[in-house]
């Protein structure tokens, strides 16, 4: 065989170049597959929706009388516990969804669907990011369906002749506050995407490290429950501080707390608490990010964690440095 | 010195001096083989011989640390995009989405190769016709038999028009009729399209008299040549006995 010597950088018989159009096609294809798979798993859709609704209808209703929520940003008046817990439940949807997609990736790796993905000629980091965006898109669908149902529920509870409720409703109107969710649906979108990406990339990293997941229960016990309960999803942090300083610190270190807070402020068209609140946080030696009188800690933590987890996942799936080759990897059995 | 063979001259696949180690054992030990154009090369080995590890390296699930792997002259490590664009793979495990239709599965694969929708539709049609399943393109994969699903996977692996096709034990678990149809489809491709095929198997009866066989045993290539050469080297009158002799195993064929 005669080998034609070519100057370095010359490309011989290059197959079609993968231009921008190719990348878009690839991304859309991957997202489309995630959505199709999700729609075909009806029970997954159903359970993804029932879970937060049970919390909202039963847990929150029961808790309403037990836990008073004082006026803390972004709330401008007393709110019902249902209203307080809503961002946490949206966060829960994102969290469950991310962990489920992580599980499906481990499963994919075993059946070989992950290998079908990774044998694509596009850069691996792009493939993983596309896969992640597919998962986030599915989570967004669920989150918005939940928000919609929650809104109907709210409308229904307002219309009930519960004296406490009518009082609060009157207060709302007195302050000229309209139901926060209308424009909030739109402004919360970036917060949802960012939080989804953070949790998704954490899950992606987990999928490369965990070789075999026995079942969902392990993930529930060791990841979902600790992340969910040690956060500001169910109770305001100042309440936790009153009972345990240690737990309070753990909650503040939990990235999920920051995701939930980002969603909470997002629902009211804000990015973070105003500065006077922030200066209190600064006094705690915590806040490092006050811009234009707004404390951006939540945003920075979520973005930072996303970059960190995503980097870890890309590293783990890297063909030469990664963890797959070292561990024997996918389908190494036969 | 940089030597870059052009696609038209290079063999479809060259593996040279590749070793791979998992934590404590050597899965591949200095493996070399070549798949010329229009050749049907059988990679023969028992389970655990290192076939799947080799496939993982060729498909770049992880990188080879030593040696070189080239697909139509493109180094898999240095130019993975060009190499993977020219490679078609049928994995051992079932990799189709059961709940999606044949066409949806193929369209997904086309997207993974950056092929636009209109072009992809046409190629799906062609590929499914080739494997005789065009009339079932709107059915779910779940409804197919094992052999039919395999044929869809072959159609899928051809969508981006690769020059080299890898098949990892493609007939495992299929009945005799399905096995024959899968084998004949691939052999026809080799004959008509000048495709290079690397066919991993442990089933000796899938080997044709003028195939090239590569015997892989415990990570080492024990033999690389044509069937008549194999028989002469091992001094046996059939492949089964030859395989038994060369590998020192009691039973050449595990099935």
XYZ file of C-alpha atoms in Angstrom:
589
model
C 0.000 0.000 0.000
C 1.465 3.340 -0.940
C 0.808 5.991 1.587
C 0.477 9.463 0.160
C 2.490 11.825 2.308
C 0.497 14.935 3.040
C 1.532 18.058 4.867
C 0.292 18.198 8.423
C -3.209 19.569 8.684
C -4.258 18.459 5.219
C -7.319 16.323 5.351
C -7.578 13.469 2.936
C -10.985 12.403 1.722
C -12.780 14.121 4.495
C -16.341 12.826 4.886
C -19.055 15.494 4.970
C -18.161 18.170 7.405
C -20.374 18.391 10.434
C -21.491 21.985 10.235
C -23.717 23.961 12.533
C -26.776 22.427 10.862
C -25.468 18.981 11.769
C -25.094 19.988 15.418
C -28.627 21.369 15.521
C -30.002 18.214 13.884
C -28.158 16.081 16.405
C -29.324 18.115 19.410
C -32.943 18.111 18.260
C -32.775 14.380 17.546
C -31.551 13.612 21.047
C -34.105 15.875 22.748
C -36.879 14.448 20.571
C -35.954 10.899 21.563
C -36.051 11.801 25.282
C -39.496 13.315 24.881
C -40.825 10.369 22.856
C -39.517 7.897 25.405
C -41.078 9.890 28.213
C -44.446 10.089 26.502
C -44.405 6.344 25.990
C -43.878 5.727 29.664
C -47.294 6.854 30.849
C -46.870 5.588 34.370
C -43.709 7.650 34.715
C -45.550 10.778 33.661
C -48.379 9.981 36.024
C -46.198 9.278 39.046
C -44.039 12.294 38.325
C -47.157 14.399 38.619
C -48.906 12.647 41.466
C -45.919 12.906 43.802
C -45.771 16.694 44.118
C -49.560 16.966 43.983
C -49.906 14.703 47.009
C -47.475 16.934 48.853
C -49.439 19.974 47.826
C -52.947 18.670 48.475
C -52.333 16.709 51.656
C -49.054 17.571 53.295
C -49.274 21.300 52.696
C -52.908 21.460 53.716
C -52.102 19.683 56.966
C -49.042 21.772 57.615
C -50.757 25.071 56.970
C -51.902 25.461 60.550
C -48.695 24.167 62.105
C -46.155 26.297 60.362
C -46.591 30.020 60.067
C -44.497 31.591 57.394
C -43.477 35.132 58.158
C -42.972 37.787 55.546
C -39.656 36.998 53.921
C -38.560 37.937 50.411
C -39.810 37.446 47.787
C -43.163 37.429 49.597
C -44.596 40.832 50.345
C -47.344 39.604 52.606
C -48.287 36.579 54.617
C -48.558 33.575 52.372
C -50.208 30.246 52.741
C -47.942 27.299 53.308
C -49.074 25.970 49.937
C -47.615 29.016 48.275
C -44.393 28.714 50.202
C -43.889 25.066 49.408
C -44.617 25.379 45.681
C -41.030 26.172 44.544
C -39.775 23.303 46.668
C -42.182 20.937 44.958
C -41.136 22.183 41.545
C -37.554 21.548 42.665
C -38.638 18.081 43.701
C -39.919 17.405 40.192
C -36.573 18.462 38.759
C -34.703 16.390 41.324
C -36.692 13.191 40.738
C -36.517 13.659 37.034
C -32.769 14.117 37.045
C -32.264 11.027 39.176
C -34.606 9.014 37.007
C -32.743 10.014 33.884
C -29.511 9.107 35.635
C -30.978 5.685 36.306
C -32.078 5.379 32.710
C -28.559 6.235 31.631
C -27.129 3.437 33.724
C -29.754 1.202 32.175
C -28.950 2.596 28.736
C -25.327 1.831 29.315
C -26.169 -1.754 30.070
C -28.484 -2.266 27.116
C -26.161 -0.450 24.772
C -28.325 2.569 23.955
C -25.671 4.768 25.530
C -23.122 3.232 23.206
C -25.312 4.013 20.213
C -25.197 7.601 21.397
C -21.467 7.665 22.059
C -20.555 6.163 18.677
C -21.903 9.319 17.049
C -19.122 11.358 15.417
C -19.955 14.537 17.334
C -17.743 15.535 20.278
C -18.652 13.601 23.344
C -19.152 16.648 25.547
C -21.713 17.909 23.039
C -23.517 14.555 23.047
C -23.664 14.484 26.839
C -24.868 18.083 27.002
C -27.582 17.304 24.434
C -28.661 14.296 26.446
C -28.804 16.520 29.495
C -30.886 19.154 27.733
C -33.273 16.409 26.628
C -33.754 15.427 30.259
C -34.228 19.054 31.325
C -36.826 19.565 28.609
C -38.816 16.581 29.875
C -38.554 17.952 33.425
C -39.829 21.336 32.241
C -42.905 19.717 30.713
C -43.672 18.112 34.061
C -42.968 21.264 36.052
C -45.341 23.353 33.955
C -48.137 20.802 34.086
C -47.701 20.788 37.865
C -47.722 24.586 38.079
C -50.883 24.656 36.017
C -52.687 22.152 38.245
C -51.413 23.926 41.350
C -52.876 27.148 40.020
C -56.277 25.560 39.519
C -56.061 24.225 43.063
C -55.224 27.657 44.377
C -58.130 29.226 42.553
C -60.378 26.586 44.020
C -59.143 27.109 47.593
C -59.563 30.878 47.295
C -63.134 30.403 46.252
C -63.828 28.297 49.328
C -65.355 30.200 52.181
C -62.560 29.406 54.581
C -62.274 32.494 56.846
C -58.459 32.471 57.020
C -58.221 32.157 53.302
C -60.677 34.938 52.591
C -58.788 37.182 54.980
C -55.537 36.551 53.206
C -57.201 36.982 49.856
C -58.473 40.342 51.049
C -54.975 41.318 52.136
C -53.628 40.353 48.754
C -56.128 42.600 47.039
C -55.644 45.396 49.542
C -51.950 45.564 48.661
C -52.810 45.412 45.016
C -50.937 42.194 44.626
C -52.188 40.085 41.791
C -51.658 36.387 41.798
C -47.901 36.121 41.363
C -47.877 33.200 39.029
C -49.004 34.716 35.784
C -45.852 36.492 34.690
C -43.954 34.312 37.138
C -44.474 31.352 34.834
C -42.257 33.041 32.310
C -39.655 34.530 34.623
C -39.178 31.238 36.416
C -38.135 29.541 33.176
C -34.408 30.436 33.315
C -34.328 29.354 36.960
C -35.930 26.041 36.030
C -33.522 25.426 33.165
C -30.490 26.263 35.316
C -31.631 24.132 38.229
C -32.530 21.314 35.863
C -29.088 21.482 34.314
C -27.412 21.430 37.710
C -29.342 18.413 38.956
C -29.091 16.727 35.558
C -25.329 17.069 35.379
C -25.023 15.755 38.926
C -27.098 12.771 37.822
C -25.026 12.350 34.673
C -21.878 12.226 36.751
C -23.510 9.692 39.074
C -24.476 7.528 36.104
C -20.841 7.238 35.073
C -19.617 6.419 38.552
C -22.297 4.019 39.671
C -21.771 0.849 37.747
C -24.907 -0.917 38.703
C -27.899 0.512 40.413
C -29.981 -2.111 42.115
C -33.083 0.016 42.118
C -34.445 3.451 42.657
C -34.617 2.958 46.419
C -30.880 3.407 46.857
C -30.939 6.723 45.047
C -34.010 7.779 47.060
C -32.328 7.080 50.386
C -28.888 8.409 49.692
C -29.473 11.270 47.297
C -33.048 12.450 46.928
C -34.233 12.413 50.538
C -31.151 14.059 52.058
C -31.083 16.707 49.350
C -34.778 17.409 49.599
C -35.212 17.489 53.373
C -31.993 19.320 54.176
C -33.037 22.274 52.059
C -35.347 25.230 52.085
C -37.951 23.328 50.073
C -40.300 22.585 52.982
C -39.451 25.219 55.588
C -37.770 28.603 55.576
C -34.154 28.504 56.656
C -34.644 30.881 59.598
C -37.004 28.327 61.079
C -34.370 25.625 60.795
C -31.816 27.952 62.366
C -34.033 28.258 65.417
C -33.946 24.538 65.996
C -30.443 23.582 64.894
C -27.534 25.708 63.753
C -25.751 22.662 62.360
C -28.699 21.658 60.208
C -29.003 25.263 59.089
C -25.404 25.229 57.876
C -25.908 21.921 56.097
C -28.961 23.336 54.360
C -26.997 26.354 53.215
C -24.286 24.124 51.781
C -26.835 22.030 49.901
C -26.949 23.131 46.258
C -30.583 22.078 46.114
C -31.448 24.849 48.598
C -30.060 27.395 46.178
C -31.930 25.841 43.264
C -35.193 26.048 45.213
C -34.535 29.663 46.212
C -33.692 30.569 42.634
C -37.023 29.080 41.544
C -38.817 30.834 44.404
C -37.510 34.242 43.393
C -37.950 33.396 39.730
C -41.670 32.891 40.292
C -41.828 36.542 41.363
C -39.621 37.852 38.593
C -36.606 38.254 40.860
C -33.130 36.767 40.947
C -32.384 37.018 44.637
C -33.271 38.754 47.894
C -32.786 42.517 48.136
C -29.619 43.952 49.606
C -30.717 44.642 53.180
C -31.375 40.954 53.472
C -28.108 40.308 51.733
C -26.130 42.431 54.185
C -27.463 40.219 56.940
C -26.154 37.288 54.958
C -22.856 39.088 54.465
C -22.604 39.519 58.221
C -22.840 35.741 58.414
C -19.766 35.604 56.205
C -21.722 33.936 53.480
C -22.722 36.434 50.839
C -20.048 37.273 48.309
C -22.229 38.461 45.534
C -24.229 41.625 45.920
C -24.880 43.277 42.591
C -27.097 46.343 42.253
C -28.520 45.740 45.682
C -29.503 42.172 44.919
C -27.896 39.169 46.499
C -26.959 36.790 43.683
C -25.597 34.004 45.856
C -28.255 31.522 44.748
C -27.575 32.177 41.085
C -23.819 31.863 41.494
C -24.023 28.674 43.476
C -26.343 27.033 40.949
C -24.237 28.103 37.966
C -21.027 27.077 39.723
C -22.374 23.668 40.688
C -23.644 23.108 37.138
C -20.209 23.798 35.697
C -18.531 21.630 38.302
C -20.835 18.610 37.947
C -20.899 18.872 34.162
C -17.113 19.008 34.054
C -16.973 15.939 36.280
C -19.425 14.081 34.021
C -17.547 14.962 30.846
C -14.340 13.856 32.525
C -15.898 10.580 33.590
C -17.092 9.852 30.064
C -13.857 11.021 28.445
C -12.526 8.140 26.360
C -8.914 8.448 27.422
C -9.048 9.782 30.961
C -12.472 8.652 31.931
C -13.785 6.227 34.448
C -15.495 3.914 31.967
C -12.343 2.467 30.446
C -10.725 2.002 33.791
C -13.659 0.156 35.222
C -14.253 -2.174 32.349
C -17.144 -0.088 31.202
C -20.258 -0.735 29.249
C -20.956 -4.177 27.967
C -17.537 -5.368 29.007
C -19.122 -8.578 30.174
C -18.903 -10.681 27.039
C 7.046 11.336 9.601
C 3.394 11.837 9.088
C 1.895 9.307 6.810
C -1.714 9.633 5.885
C -3.211 7.113 3.541
C -6.130 8.402 1.518
C -9.477 6.755 1.993
C -9.458 5.037 -1.340
C -6.210 3.236 -0.626
C -6.485 2.479 3.052
C -7.980 -0.752 4.305
C -11.343 -0.136 5.945
C -9.956 -1.067 9.337
C -6.452 -1.457 10.665
C -5.704 -2.441 14.224
C -2.024 -2.610 14.992
C -0.227 -3.461 18.193
C -3.160 -2.706 20.461
C -3.010 -3.777 24.082
C -5.509 -2.922 26.778
C -5.388 -3.487 30.470
C -8.168 -3.343 33.022
C -7.023 -2.854 36.569
C -5.329 -6.201 37.009
C -5.632 -8.188 33.835
C -4.544 -7.770 30.262
C -7.695 -7.917 28.123
C -5.874 -7.403 24.832
C -2.222 -8.277 24.255
C -0.591 -6.723 21.190
C -3.544 -7.329 18.858
C -3.157 -6.589 15.145
C -5.580 -7.213 12.310
C -6.733 -5.641 9.089
C -10.014 -5.574 7.185
C -9.511 -4.761 3.483
C -12.279 -3.421 1.264
C -14.843 -5.960 0.217
C -13.604 -8.442 2.810
C -15.588 -10.447 5.298
C -13.270 -10.962 8.261
C -14.406 -13.267 11.028
C -13.135 -12.523 14.509
C -13.376 -15.914 16.128
C -13.123 -16.300 19.866
C -14.814 -17.763 22.885
C -16.695 -15.586 25.337
C -14.168 -13.543 27.286
C -11.542 -13.695 24.536
C -11.456 -9.889 24.356
C -13.749 -9.354 21.366
C -15.965 -6.830 23.117
C -12.995 -4.958 24.558
C -11.591 -4.663 21.057
C -14.951 -3.389 19.806
C -15.096 -0.839 22.626
C -11.711 0.472 21.549
C -12.598 0.618 17.854
C -15.866 2.444 18.613
C -13.957 4.729 20.986
C -15.952 4.021 24.083
C -12.521 4.406 25.604
C -9.165 5.071 24.008
C -6.471 2.567 23.197
C -3.398 3.336 25.239
C -0.947 1.500 23.010
C -1.013 0.799 19.291
C -3.032 2.412 16.525
C -6.565 1.917 15.221
C -7.429 3.406 11.843
C -10.770 3.446 10.076
C -10.272 4.166 6.360
C -7.002 5.750 7.283
C -8.393 7.964 10.036
C -6.794 7.434 13.408
C -9.565 6.839 15.933
C -7.748 8.711 18.666
C -6.452 11.637 16.689
C -9.371 12.187 14.334
C -12.338 10.545 16.043
C -14.962 12.510 14.114
C -13.778 11.414 10.671
C -13.174 7.859 11.893
C -16.570 7.458 13.531
C -18.311 8.949 10.495
C -16.976 6.073 8.406
C -17.847 3.365 10.907
C -21.081 1.408 11.217
C -21.714 -0.726 14.292
C -24.154 -3.436 15.296
C -23.750 -4.036 19.014
C -24.214 -7.338 20.701
C -26.973 -6.115 22.995
C -30.264 -4.905 21.585
C -30.010 -1.165 21.198
C -33.277 -0.155 19.530
C -35.948 1.737 21.468
C -38.718 -0.800 21.867
C -41.524 1.738 22.094
C -40.542 3.710 19.024
C -41.292 2.680 15.464
C -38.658 1.348 13.091
C -38.590 4.633 11.267
C -38.326 6.699 14.449
C -35.368 4.597 15.557
C -33.640 5.136 12.250
C -34.400 8.858 12.205
C -32.831 9.180 15.657
C -29.688 7.510 14.408
C -29.583 9.753 11.331
C -29.827 12.780 13.635
C -26.888 11.459 15.649
C -24.890 11.650 12.447
C -26.153 15.120 11.629
C -28.179 14.014 8.614
C -31.038 16.428 7.920
C -34.657 15.282 7.931
C -35.382 15.134 4.224
C -32.205 13.278 3.391
C -32.711 11.032 6.418
C -36.218 10.015 5.365
C -35.002 8.908 1.985
C -32.098 6.965 3.461
C -34.375 5.257 5.999
C -36.581 4.070 3.179
C -33.623 2.720 1.223
C -32.023 1.056 4.213
C -35.245 -0.641 5.289
C -35.837 -1.872 1.752
C -32.398 -3.398 1.765
C -33.233 -5.528 4.794
C -36.743 -6.270 3.561
C -38.674 -4.382 6.258
C -39.813 -1.236 4.432
C -43.480 -2.192 4.735
C -43.224 -2.294 8.526
C -41.542 1.051 9.119
C -44.448 2.456 11.137
C -44.632 -0.483 13.515
C -43.089 -0.461 16.952
C -39.866 -2.382 17.376
C -41.545 -4.284 20.201
C -43.635 -6.161 17.613
C -40.614 -7.475 15.731
C -38.970 -10.849 16.153
C -35.347 -11.025 17.257
C -34.121 -11.590 13.732
C -36.153 -8.718 12.326
C -34.851 -6.377 15.039
C -31.313 -7.379 14.088
C -32.042 -6.576 10.472
C -33.286 -3.125 11.536
C -30.040 -2.627 13.437
C -28.103 -3.497 10.295
C -30.219 -1.038 8.297
C -29.505 1.559 10.970
C -25.771 0.963 10.871
C -25.786 1.668 7.114
C -27.669 4.996 7.257
C -24.577 7.179 7.317
C -22.980 5.085 4.536
C -19.986 3.734 6.419
C -17.011 2.089 4.761
C -16.448 -0.306 7.601
C -19.058 -2.328 9.433
C -18.510 -3.956 12.839
C -20.874 -6.624 14.089
C -20.479 -8.001 17.596
C -21.995 -11.487 17.743
C -25.004 -10.360 15.704
C -26.651 -13.764 15.542
C -26.658 -14.592 19.235
C -30.057 -15.816 20.317
C -31.534 -16.042 16.807
C -33.155 -19.115 15.303
C -31.575 -20.798 12.295
C -33.727 -19.052 9.676
C -33.067 -15.578 11.110
C -29.373 -16.311 11.428
C -29.153 -17.254 7.796
C -30.993 -14.153 6.645
C -28.796 -11.851 8.775
C -25.625 -13.511 7.494
C -26.741 -13.379 3.877
C -27.735 -9.693 4.074
C -24.294 -8.772 5.362
C -22.480 -10.976 2.848
C -24.449 -9.362 0.065
C -23.385 -5.923 1.299
C -19.765 -6.963 1.226
C -20.098 -8.242 -2.318
C -22.103 -5.327 -3.716
C -20.808 -2.288 -1.874
C -17.175 -3.076 -1.282
C -17.784 -2.699 2.424
C -15.255 -4.118 4.865
C -16.903 -6.216 7.566
C -15.511 -7.385 10.890
C -17.815 -10.069 12.198
C -17.201 -11.241 15.748
C -18.590 -14.646 16.604
C -17.988 -17.881 18.410
C -20.105 -19.850 15.936
C -17.899 -21.724 13.495
C -20.662 -22.556 11.021
C -20.944 -18.866 10.086
C -17.558 -18.988 8.398
C -17.486 -19.328 4.597
C -14.643 -21.219 2.838
C -12.829 -18.131 1.562
C -13.239 -15.819 4.560
C -10.328 -14.400 6.461
C -10.365 -15.535 10.068
C -8.690 -13.981 13.078
C -8.567 -16.245 16.103
C -8.570 -14.273 19.345
C -7.956 -16.199 22.529
C -7.337 -14.761 25.987
C -6.505 -11.393 24.481
C -3.968 -12.695 21.965
C -4.267 -13.191 18.210
C -3.345 -16.831 17.661
C -4.001 -16.916 13.939
C -4.700 -14.433 11.152
C -5.280 -15.670 7.586
C -7.635 -17.426 5.211
C -9.538 -20.583 6.007
C -7.329 -22.891 3.854
C -4.226 -21.438 5.520
C -5.797 -22.040 8.880
C -6.474 -25.673 8.085
C -2.938 -26.131 6.769
C -1.321 -24.412 9.767
C -3.248 -26.404 12.303
C -3.090 -29.596 10.285
C -6.775 -30.284 10.649
C -9.534 -31.079 8.185
C -12.121 -28.734 9.666
C -12.164 -25.401 11.466
C -13.598 -26.824 14.652
C -10.763 -29.229 15.230
C -8.256 -26.593 14.202
C -9.709 -24.114 16.675
C -9.574 -26.709 19.425
C -5.966 -27.494 18.668
C -4.784 -23.930 18.443
C -6.543 -22.730 21.604
C -6.069 -25.898 23.574
C -9.701 -25.861 24.657
C -11.679 -29.041 24.979
C -14.665 -27.692 23.120
C -14.113 -25.374 20.183
C -17.659 -24.213 19.851
C -19.474 -23.191 22.951
C -22.851 -23.937 21.394
